[in-house]
mmCIF file of C-alpha atoms in Angstrom:
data_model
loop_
_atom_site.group_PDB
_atom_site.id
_atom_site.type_symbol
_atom_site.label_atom_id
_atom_site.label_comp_id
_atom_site.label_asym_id
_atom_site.label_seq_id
_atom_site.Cartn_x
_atom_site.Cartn_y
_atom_site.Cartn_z
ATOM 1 C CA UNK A 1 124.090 95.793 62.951
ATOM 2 C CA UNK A 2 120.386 94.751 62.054
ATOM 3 C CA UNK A 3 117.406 96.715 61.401
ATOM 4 C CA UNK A 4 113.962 96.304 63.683
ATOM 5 C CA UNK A 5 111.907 95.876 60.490
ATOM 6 C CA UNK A 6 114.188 93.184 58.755
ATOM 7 C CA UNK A 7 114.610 91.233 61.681
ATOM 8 C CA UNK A 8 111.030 91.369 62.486
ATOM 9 C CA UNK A 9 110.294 90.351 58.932
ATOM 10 C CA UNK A 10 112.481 87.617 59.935
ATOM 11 C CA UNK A 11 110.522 86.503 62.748
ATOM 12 C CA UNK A 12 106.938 87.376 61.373
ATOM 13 C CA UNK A 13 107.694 84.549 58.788
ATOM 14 C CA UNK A 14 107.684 82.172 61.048
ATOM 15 C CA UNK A 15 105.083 83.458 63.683
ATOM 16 C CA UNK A 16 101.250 81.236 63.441
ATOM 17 C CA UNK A 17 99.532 81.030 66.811
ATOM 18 C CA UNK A 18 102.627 82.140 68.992
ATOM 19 C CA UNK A 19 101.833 85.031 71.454
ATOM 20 C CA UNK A 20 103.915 87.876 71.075
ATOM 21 C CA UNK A 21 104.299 90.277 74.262
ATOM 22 C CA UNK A 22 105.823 93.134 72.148
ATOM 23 C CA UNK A 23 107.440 96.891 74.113
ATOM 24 C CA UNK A 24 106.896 100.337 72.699
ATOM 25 C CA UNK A 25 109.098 100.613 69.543
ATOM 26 C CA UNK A 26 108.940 96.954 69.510
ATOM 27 C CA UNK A 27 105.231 96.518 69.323
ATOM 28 C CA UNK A 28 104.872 99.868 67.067
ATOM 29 C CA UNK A 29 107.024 98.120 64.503
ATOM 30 C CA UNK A 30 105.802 94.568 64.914
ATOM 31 C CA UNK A 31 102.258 95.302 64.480
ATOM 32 C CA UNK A 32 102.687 97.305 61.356
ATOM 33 C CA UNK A 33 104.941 94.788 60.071
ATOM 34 C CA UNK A 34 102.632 91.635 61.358
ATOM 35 C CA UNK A 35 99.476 92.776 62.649
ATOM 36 C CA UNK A 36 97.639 89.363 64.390
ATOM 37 C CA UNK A 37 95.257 89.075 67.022
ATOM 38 C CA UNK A 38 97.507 87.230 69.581
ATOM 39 C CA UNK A 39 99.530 90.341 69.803
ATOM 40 C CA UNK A 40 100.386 91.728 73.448
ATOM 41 C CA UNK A 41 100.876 95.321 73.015
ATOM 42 C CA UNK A 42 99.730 96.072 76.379
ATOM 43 C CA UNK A 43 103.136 96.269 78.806
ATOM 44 C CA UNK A 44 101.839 98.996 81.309
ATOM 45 C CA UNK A 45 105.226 100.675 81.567
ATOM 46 C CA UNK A 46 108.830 100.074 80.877
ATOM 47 C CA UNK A 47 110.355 97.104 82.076
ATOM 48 C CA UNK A 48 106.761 94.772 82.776
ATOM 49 C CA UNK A 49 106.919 93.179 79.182
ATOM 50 C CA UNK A 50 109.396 90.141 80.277
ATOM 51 C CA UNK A 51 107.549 89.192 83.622
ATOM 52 C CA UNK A 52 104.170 89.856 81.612
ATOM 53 C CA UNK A 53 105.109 86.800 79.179
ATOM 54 C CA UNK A 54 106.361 85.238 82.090
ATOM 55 C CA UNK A 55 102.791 85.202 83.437
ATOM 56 C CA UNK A 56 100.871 84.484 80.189
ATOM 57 C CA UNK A 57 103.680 81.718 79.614
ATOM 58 C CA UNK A 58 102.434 80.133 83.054
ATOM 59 C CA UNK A 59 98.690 80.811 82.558
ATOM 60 C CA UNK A 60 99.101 79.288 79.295
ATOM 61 C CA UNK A 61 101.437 76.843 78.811
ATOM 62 C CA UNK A 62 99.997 75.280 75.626
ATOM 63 C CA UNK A 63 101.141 78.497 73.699
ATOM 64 C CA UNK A 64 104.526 80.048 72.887
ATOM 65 C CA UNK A 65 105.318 83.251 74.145
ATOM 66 C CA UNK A 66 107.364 85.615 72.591
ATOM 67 C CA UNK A 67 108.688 88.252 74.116
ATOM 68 C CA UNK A 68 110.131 91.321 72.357
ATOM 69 C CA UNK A 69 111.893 93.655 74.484
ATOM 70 C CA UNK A 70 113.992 96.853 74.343
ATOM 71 C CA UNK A 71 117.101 97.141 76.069
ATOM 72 C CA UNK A 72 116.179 100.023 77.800
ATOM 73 C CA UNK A 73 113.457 98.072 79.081
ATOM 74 C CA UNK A 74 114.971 95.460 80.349
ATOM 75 C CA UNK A 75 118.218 97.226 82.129
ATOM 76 C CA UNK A 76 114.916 98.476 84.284
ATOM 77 C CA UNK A 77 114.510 94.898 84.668
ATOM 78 C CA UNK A 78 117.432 93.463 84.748
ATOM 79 C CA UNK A 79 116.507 91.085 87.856
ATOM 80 C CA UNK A 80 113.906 89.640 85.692
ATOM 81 C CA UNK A 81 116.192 87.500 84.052
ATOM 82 C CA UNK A 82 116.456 85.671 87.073
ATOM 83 C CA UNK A 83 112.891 85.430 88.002
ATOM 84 C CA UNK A 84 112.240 83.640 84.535
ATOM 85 C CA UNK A 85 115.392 81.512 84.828
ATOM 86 C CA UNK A 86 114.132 80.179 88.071
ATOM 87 C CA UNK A 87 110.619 79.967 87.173
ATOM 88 C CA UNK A 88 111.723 78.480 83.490
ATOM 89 C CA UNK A 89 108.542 78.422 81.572
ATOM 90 C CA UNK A 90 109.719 76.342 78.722
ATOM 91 C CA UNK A 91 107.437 78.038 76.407
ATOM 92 C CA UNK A 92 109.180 81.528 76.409
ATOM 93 C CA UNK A 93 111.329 83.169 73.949
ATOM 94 C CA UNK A 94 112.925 86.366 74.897
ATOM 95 C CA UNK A 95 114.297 88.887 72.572
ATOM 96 C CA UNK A 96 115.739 92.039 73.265
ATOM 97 C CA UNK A 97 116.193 94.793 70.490
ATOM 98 C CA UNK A 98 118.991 96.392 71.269
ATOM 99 C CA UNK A 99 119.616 99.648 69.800
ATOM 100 C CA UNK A 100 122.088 101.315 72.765
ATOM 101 C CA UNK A 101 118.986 104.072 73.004
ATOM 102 C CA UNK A 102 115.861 105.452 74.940
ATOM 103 C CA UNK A 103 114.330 105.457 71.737
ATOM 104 C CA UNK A 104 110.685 106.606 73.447
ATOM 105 C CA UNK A 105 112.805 109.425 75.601
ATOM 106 C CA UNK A 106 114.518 111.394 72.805
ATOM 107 C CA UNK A 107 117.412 108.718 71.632
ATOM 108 C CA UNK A 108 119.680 109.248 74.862
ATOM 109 C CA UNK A 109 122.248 106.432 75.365
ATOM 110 C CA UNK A 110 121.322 103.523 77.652
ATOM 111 C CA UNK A 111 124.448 102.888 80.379
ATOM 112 C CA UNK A 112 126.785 100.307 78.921
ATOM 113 C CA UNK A 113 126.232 100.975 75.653
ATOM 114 C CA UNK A 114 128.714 98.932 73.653
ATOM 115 C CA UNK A 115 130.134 97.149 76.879
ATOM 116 C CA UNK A 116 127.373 94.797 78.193
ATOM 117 C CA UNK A 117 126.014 91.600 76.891
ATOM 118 C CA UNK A 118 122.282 91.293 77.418
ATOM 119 C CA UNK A 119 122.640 87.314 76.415
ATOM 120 C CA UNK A 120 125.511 87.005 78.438
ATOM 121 C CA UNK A 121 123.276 88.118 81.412
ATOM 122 C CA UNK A 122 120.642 85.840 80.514
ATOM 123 C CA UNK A 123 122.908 83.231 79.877
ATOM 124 C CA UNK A 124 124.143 83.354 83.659
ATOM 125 C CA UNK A 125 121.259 83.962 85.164
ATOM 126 C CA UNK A 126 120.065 80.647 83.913
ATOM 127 C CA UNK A 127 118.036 81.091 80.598
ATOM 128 C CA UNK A 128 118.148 77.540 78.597
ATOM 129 C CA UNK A 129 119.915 79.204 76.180
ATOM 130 C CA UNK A 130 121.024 82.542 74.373
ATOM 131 C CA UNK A 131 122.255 83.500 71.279
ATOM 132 C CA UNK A 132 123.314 87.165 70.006
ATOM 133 C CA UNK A 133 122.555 88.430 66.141
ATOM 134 C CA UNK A 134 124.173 91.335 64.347
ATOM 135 C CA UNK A 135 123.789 89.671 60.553
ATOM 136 C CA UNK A 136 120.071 89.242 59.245
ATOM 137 C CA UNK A 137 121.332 86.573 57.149
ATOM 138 C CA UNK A 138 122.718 85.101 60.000
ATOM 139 C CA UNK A 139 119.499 85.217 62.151
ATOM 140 C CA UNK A 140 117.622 84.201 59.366
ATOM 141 C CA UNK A 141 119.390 80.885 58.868
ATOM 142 C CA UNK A 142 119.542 80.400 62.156
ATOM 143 C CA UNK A 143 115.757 80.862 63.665
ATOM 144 C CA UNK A 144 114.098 77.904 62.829
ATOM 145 C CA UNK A 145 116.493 75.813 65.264
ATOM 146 C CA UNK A 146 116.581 78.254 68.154
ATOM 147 C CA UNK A 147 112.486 78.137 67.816
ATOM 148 C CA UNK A 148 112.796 74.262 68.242
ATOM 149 C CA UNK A 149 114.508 74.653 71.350
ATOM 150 C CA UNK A 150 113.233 74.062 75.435
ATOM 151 C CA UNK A 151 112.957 77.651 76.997
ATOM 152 C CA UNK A 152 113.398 80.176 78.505
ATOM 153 C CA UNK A 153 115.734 80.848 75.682
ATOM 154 C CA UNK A 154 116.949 84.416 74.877
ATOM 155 C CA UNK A 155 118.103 86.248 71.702
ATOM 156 C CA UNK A 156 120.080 89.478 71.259
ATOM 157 C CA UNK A 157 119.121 91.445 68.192
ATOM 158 C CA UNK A 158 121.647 94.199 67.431
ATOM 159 C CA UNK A 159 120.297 96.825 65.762
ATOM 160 C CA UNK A 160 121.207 100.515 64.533
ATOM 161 C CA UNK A 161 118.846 102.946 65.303
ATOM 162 C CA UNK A 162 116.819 104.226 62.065
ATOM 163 C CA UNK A 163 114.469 106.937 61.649
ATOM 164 C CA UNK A 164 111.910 109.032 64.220
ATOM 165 C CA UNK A 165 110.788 106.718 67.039
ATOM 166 C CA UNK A 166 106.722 106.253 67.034
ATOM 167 C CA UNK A 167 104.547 107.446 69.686
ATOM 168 C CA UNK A 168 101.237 106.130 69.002
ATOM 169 C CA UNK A 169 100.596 105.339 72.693
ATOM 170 C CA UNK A 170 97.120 104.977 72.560
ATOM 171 C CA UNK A 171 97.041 102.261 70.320
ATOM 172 C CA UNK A 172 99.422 100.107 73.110
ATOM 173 C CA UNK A 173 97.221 101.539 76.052
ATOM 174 C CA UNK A 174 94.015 101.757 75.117
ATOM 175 C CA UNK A 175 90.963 98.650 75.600
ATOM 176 C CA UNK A 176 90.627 98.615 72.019
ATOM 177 C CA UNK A 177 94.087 96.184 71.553
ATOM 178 C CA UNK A 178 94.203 94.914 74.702
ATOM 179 C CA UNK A 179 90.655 93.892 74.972
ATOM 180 C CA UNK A 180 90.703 92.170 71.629
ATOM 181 C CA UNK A 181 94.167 90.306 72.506
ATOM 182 C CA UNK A 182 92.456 88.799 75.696
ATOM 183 C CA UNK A 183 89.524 87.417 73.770
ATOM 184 C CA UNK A 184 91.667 85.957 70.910
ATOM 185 C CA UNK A 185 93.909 84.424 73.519
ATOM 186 C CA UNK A 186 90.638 83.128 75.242
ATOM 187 C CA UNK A 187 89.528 81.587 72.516
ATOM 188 C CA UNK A 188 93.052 80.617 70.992
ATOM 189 C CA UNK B 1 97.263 103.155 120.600
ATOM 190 C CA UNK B 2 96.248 99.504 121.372
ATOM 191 C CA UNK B 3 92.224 99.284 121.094
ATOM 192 C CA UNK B 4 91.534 96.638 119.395
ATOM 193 C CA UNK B 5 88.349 98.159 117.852
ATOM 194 C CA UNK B 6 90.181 101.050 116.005
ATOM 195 C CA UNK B 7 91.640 98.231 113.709
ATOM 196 C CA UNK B 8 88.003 96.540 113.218
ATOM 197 C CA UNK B 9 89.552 93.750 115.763
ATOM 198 C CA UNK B 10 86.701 91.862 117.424
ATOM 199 C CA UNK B 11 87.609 91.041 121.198
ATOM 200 C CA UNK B 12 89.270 88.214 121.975
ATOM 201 C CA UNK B 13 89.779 87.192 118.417
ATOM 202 C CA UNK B 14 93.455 88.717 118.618
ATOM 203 C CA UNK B 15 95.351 86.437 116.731
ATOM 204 C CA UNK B 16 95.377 85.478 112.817
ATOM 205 C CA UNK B 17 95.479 82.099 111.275
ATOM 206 C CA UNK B 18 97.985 81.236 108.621
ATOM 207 C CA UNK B 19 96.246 78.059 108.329
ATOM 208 C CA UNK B 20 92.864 79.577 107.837
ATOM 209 C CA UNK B 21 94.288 82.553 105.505
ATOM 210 C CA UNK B 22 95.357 79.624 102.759
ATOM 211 C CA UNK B 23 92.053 77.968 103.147
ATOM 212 C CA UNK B 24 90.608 81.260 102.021
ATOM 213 C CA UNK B 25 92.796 81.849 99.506
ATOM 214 C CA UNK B 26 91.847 78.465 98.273
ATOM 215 C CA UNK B 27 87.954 78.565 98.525
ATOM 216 C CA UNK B 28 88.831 82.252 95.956
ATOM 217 C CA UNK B 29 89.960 80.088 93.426
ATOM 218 C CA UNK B 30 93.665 81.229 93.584
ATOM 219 C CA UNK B 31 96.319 78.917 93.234
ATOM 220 C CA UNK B 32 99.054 80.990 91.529
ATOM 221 C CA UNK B 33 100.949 83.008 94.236
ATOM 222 C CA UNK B 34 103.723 85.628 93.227
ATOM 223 C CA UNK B 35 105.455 86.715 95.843
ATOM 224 C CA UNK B 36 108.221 88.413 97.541
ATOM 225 C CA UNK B 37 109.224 87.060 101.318
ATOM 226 C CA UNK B 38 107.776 89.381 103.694
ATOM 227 C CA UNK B 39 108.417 89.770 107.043
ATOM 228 C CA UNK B 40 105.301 90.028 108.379
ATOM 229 C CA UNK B 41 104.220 86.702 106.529
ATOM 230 C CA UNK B 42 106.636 84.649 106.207
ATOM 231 C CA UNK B 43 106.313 81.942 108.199
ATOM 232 C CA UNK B 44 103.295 81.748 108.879
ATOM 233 C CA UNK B 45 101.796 82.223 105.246
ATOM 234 C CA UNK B 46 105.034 81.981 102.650
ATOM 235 C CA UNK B 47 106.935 79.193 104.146
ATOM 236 C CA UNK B 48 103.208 77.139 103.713
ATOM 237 C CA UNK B 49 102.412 77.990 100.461
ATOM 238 C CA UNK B 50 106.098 77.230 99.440
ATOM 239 C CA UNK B 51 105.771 73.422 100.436
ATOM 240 C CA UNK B 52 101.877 73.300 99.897
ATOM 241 C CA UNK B 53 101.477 71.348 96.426
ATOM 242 C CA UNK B 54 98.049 73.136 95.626
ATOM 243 C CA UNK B 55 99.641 76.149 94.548
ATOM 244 C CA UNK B 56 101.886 76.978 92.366
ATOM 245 C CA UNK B 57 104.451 79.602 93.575
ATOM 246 C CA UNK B 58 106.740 81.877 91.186
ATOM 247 C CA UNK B 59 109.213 83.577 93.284
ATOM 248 C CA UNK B 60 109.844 87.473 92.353
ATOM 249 C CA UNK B 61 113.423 88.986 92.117
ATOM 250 C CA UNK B 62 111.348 93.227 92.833
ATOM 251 C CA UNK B 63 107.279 93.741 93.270
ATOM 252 C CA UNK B 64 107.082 95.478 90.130
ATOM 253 C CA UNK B 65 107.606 91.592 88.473
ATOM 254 C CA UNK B 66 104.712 90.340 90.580
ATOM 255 C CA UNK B 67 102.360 92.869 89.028
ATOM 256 C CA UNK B 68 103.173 92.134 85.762
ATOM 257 C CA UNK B 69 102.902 88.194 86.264
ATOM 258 C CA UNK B 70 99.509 88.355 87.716
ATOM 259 C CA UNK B 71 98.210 91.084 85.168
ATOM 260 C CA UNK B 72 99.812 88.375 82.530
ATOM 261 C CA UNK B 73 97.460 85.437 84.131
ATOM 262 C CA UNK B 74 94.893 87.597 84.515
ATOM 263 C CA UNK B 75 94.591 87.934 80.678
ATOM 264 C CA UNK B 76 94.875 83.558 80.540
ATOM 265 C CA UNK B 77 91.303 83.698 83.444
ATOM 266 C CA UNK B 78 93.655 82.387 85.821
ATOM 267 C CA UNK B 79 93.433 83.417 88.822
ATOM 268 C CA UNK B 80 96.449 84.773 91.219
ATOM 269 C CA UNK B 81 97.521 86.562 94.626
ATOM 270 C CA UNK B 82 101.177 88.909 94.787
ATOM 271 C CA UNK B 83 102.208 88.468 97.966
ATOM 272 C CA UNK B 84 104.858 91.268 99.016
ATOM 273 C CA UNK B 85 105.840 93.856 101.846
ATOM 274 C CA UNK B 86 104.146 97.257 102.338
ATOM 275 C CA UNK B 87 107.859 98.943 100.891
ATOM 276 C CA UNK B 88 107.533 96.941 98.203
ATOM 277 C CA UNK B 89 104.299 97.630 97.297
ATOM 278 C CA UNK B 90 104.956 101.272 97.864
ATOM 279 C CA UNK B 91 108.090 99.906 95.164
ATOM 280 C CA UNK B 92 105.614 99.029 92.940
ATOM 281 C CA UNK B 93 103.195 101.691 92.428
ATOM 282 C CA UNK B 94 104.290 102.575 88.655
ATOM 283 C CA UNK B 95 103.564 99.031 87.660
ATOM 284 C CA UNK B 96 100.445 99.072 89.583
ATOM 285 C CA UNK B 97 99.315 102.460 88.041
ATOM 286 C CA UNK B 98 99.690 101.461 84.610
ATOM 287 C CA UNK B 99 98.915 97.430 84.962
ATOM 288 C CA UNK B 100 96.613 97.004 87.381
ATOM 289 C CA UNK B 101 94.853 100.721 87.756
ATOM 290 C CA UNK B 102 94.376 101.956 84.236
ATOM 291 C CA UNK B 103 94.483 98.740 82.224
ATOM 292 C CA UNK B 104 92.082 97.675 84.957
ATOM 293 C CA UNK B 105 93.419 94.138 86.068
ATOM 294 C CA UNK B 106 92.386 91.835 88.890
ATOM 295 C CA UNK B 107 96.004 92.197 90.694
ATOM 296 C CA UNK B 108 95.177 91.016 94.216
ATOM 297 C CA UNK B 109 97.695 91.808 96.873
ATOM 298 C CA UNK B 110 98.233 90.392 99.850
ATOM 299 C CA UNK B 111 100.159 93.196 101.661
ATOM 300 C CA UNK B 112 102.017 92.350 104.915
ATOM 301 C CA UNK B 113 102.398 96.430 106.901
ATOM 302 C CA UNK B 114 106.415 95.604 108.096
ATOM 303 C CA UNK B 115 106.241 96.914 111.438
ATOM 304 C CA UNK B 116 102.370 97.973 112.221
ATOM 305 C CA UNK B 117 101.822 97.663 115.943
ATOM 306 C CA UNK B 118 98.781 94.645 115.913
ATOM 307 C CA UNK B 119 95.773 96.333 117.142
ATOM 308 C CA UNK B 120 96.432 99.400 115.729
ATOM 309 C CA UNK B 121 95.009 101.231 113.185
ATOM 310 C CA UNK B 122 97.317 101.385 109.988
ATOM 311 C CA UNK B 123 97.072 105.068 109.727
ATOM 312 C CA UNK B 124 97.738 105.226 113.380
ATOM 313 C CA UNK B 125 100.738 103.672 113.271
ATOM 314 C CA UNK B 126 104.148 105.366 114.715
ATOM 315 C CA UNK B 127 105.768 103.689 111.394
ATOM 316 C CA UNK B 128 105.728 105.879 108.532
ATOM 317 C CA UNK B 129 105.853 103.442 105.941
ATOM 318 C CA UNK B 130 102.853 102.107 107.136
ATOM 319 C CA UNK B 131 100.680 105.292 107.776
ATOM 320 C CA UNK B 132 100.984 106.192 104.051
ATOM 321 C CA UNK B 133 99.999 102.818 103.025
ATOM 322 C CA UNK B 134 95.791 103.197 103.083
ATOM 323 C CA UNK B 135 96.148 107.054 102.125
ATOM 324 C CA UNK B 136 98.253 105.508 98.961
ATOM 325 C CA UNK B 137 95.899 102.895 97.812
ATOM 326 C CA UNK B 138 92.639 105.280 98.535
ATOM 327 C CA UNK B 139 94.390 108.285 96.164
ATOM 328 C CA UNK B 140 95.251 104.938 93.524
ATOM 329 C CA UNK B 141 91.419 103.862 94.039
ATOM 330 C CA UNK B 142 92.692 100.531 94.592
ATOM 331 C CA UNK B 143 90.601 99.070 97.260
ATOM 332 C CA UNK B 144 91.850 97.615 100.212
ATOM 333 C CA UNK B 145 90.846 95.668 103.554
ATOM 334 C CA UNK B 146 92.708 94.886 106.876
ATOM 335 C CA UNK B 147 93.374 91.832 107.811
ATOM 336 C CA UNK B 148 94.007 91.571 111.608
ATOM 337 C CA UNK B 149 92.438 89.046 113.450
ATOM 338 C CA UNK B 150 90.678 85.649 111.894
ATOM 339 C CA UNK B 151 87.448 87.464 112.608
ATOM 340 C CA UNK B 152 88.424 89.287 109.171
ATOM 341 C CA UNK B 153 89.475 86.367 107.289
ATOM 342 C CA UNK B 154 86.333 86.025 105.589
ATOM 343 C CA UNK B 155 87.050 89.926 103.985
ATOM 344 C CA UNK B 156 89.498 87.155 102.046
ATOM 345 C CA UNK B 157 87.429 85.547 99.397
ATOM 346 C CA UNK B 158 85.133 88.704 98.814
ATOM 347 C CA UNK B 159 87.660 90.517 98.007
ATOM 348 C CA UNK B 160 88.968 88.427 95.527
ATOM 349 C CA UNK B 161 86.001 87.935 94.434
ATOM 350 C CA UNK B 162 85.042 91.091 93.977
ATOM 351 C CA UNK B 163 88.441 92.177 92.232
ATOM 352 C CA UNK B 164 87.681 89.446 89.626
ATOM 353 C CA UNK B 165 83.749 90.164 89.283
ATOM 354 C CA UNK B 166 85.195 93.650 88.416
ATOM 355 C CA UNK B 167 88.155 93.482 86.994
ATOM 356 C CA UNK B 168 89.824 95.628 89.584
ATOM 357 C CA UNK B 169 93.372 95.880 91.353
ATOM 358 C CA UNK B 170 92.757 95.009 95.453
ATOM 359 C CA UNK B 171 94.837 94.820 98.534
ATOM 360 C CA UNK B 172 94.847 92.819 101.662
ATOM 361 C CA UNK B 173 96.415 94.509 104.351
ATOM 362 C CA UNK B 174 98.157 91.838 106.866
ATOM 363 C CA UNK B 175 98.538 94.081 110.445
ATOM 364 C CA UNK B 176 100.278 91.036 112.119
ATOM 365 C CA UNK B 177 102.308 88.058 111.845
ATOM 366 C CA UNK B 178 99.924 84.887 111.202
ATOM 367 C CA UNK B 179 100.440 82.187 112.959
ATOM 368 C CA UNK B 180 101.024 79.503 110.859
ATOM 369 C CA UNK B 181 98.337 76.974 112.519
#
C-alpha cells in the first residue's frame, strides 16, 4: 500500500500542461501538493469526474487529460468505464485512488473492499490498457512508459488511508477555481 | 385532453420533423450529441444523428454521464446537446443540480416525455412521469420549452442560444415521436 501524497508527488513530477480532472480527497491533496492552473477541481458530485475528462478529452483533444478518481466515486460510476472505452479518447488517463473508504462520508467501507479489481474492470470494459500499483517505487519507475502510451489507459493506485479527510468544499465548488481553470484551459 | 392549443400546437401543424429538428440543432452550432436512446426519439432523431457525419455522437452507458460530458465541453467553448428520456433525466437530477444548476453550465437537453399523449399538455398528461417533468425543471430553475409540432422548432436554436449567451442549463421537451423526414 501507497500513500495519496507520495504517489501524487510521483505524478506531479511529471505533470507540464496536462489537465488534471481531480475528485474530493483527490483534488484536496493534489492541489496542495501541485497547485497549477489547468487543474479541474470542479466534479459537481460523486461519480461525474471520469465522464467530465471524458468531455474535456473530446472538446480538447490537443491536451492530456488526467483523471484522478476515488473508488468510491467511481463504483457510483461504474458504467462509465464503458462509455470511455467505447468513446476511447486517446488522450485520457484514468486513475483511481483506491483507499477501500468513503473518505468524504466518515471512512465507511466501500462494497468489495479487498475483492474487486478496479483495472480489471477497466481492462474488460475496453480501456487501452491498465495497470495496478501498490509499491511507490514501483509506480515511480514505471510512469514515464504508461504516460507514453495510446488511451484511454487506466491505473490503480492502492493506497492506505492516512490522517482526517479534508473538507474544504468551497474551494472545489466555488467560481473562484473553476472560473480560473476555464480561462487557463481557454487560453492553454 | 386532445386540444391542440393547450400544448402551444398551432392547427394543422400536428406533426414534428426529425429532419428539420437536426437542421436546427445545426444552425445552434451543436455538433457534439450525448445521448441515451429514447423512445420517443429514436428513430426519427437518434438513428439520424448516429449515421449523420456532421456530428459527433458519444453514446452514454446512465444520463448522469451525459451531464458531465457536456458540462466537460462546455468548459473547451464547444458546444453540445444530451439527448435522453424524461426517466432519465428525472435519473439525472443530482448531476444536473450540482453541474449544470449551481456551477451554472450550458447543459442543453433534448428531453423526449416517454409516453405524453401528443397534443396534450405535459402537466396534463395521465402519465406520471411526465406530469412531474415541467414542475421539476421550474423548482430546478432550469428552463424549458415544448417541442410539439414543427411550428415550435424554431424555440430550437433560441434556446440554445440563450443557454450559451447565459451560461445556463435548458431543456427541450419532445411531446411526440418526430418523424424522421
Amino acid at each position: 500500500m501507497m500513500q495519496l501524497d507520495a504517489c501524487l508527488s510521483v505524478l506531479a513530477k511529471r505533470h507540464h500542461d496536462q489537465v488534471v480532472v481531480a475528485a474530493y480527497q483527490a483534488a484536496f491533496a493534489w492541489t496542495r501538493i501541485h497547485p497549477h492552473p489547468l487543474n479541474c477541481l470542479s466534479v459537481g458530485a460523486m461519480g461525474l469526474a471520469s465522464t467530465l475528462g471524458l468531455g474535456i478529452a473530446t472538446g480538447r483533444p490537443d491536451k492530456t487529460v488526467i483523471v484522478l478518481d476515488g473508488d468510491g466515486s467511481l463504483l457510483m460510476s461504474l458504467s462509465s468505464l464503458a462509455t470511455i472505452a467505447e468513446a476511447a479518447p486517446p488522450n485520457l488517463i484514468h486513475f483511481v485512488c483506491e483507499n477501500g473508504r468513503y473518505e468524504s462520508n466518515g471512512g465507511h467501507p466501500i462494497p468489495g473492499k479487498g475483492k474487486l479489481s478496479f483495472s480489471g474492470l477497466a481492462r474488460e470494459a475496453g480501456y487501452s490498457a491498465s495497470f495496478e500499483f501498490d509499491d511507490i517505487a514501483d509506480f515511480d519507475s514505471k510512469l514515464d512508459s504508461i504516460l507514453a502510451l495510446r488511451g484511454p489507459l487506466f491505473v490503480t493506485l492502492k493506497l492506505r488511508m492516512d490522517g482526517p479527510p479534508t473538507d474544504d468544499f468551497r474551494l472545489i465548488h466555488g467560481p473562484t477555481a473553476r472560473n480560473g481553470f476555464i480561462d487557463a484551459l481557454n487560453s492553454a | 385532453m386532445t386540444n391542440p392549443h393547450q400544448a402551444g400546437c398551432a392547427p394543422g401543424a400536428a406533426t414534428l420533423s426529425g429532419r428539420k429538428i437536426i437542421e436546427a440543432i445545426k444552425e445552434a452550432g451543436v455538433r457534439h450529441i450525448a445521448a441515451l436512446p429514447d423512445k420517443t426519439t429514436s428513430h426519427g432523431l437518434l438513428f439520424p444523428i448516429a449515421s449523420d457525419p456532421g456530428f459527433h455522437l458519444i453514446r452514454m452507458c446512465k444520463e448522469d454521464e451525459g451531464v458531465a460530458v457536456c458540462v466537460g465541453l462546455a468548459f473547451c467553448k464547444k458546444r453540445s446537446l444530451l439527448m435522453i428520456q424524461s426517466t432519465g433525466m428525472l435519473y439525472s437530477i443530482n448531476a444536473l443540480r450540482g453541474m449544470a444548476v449551481e456551477y451554472q453550465q450550458p447543459v442543453c437537453m433534448i428531453v423526449g416525455l416517454l409516453a405524453k399523449e401528443p397534443g396534450v399538455r405535459p402537466t396534463d398528461s395521465a402519465k406520471y412521469g411526465v406530469r412531474i417533468v415541467e414542475p421539476i425543471l421550474d423548482a430546478m430553475g432550469i428552463a424549458h420549452r415544448l417541442i410539439e409540432t414543427d411550428n415550435d422548432i424554431p424555440k430550437i436554436k433560441e434556446t440554445i442560444d440563450q443557454a450559451y449567451a447565459h451560461s445556463r442549463p435548458a431543456a427541450l421537451l419532445v411531446g411526440q415521436s418526430p418523424v424522421a423526414s
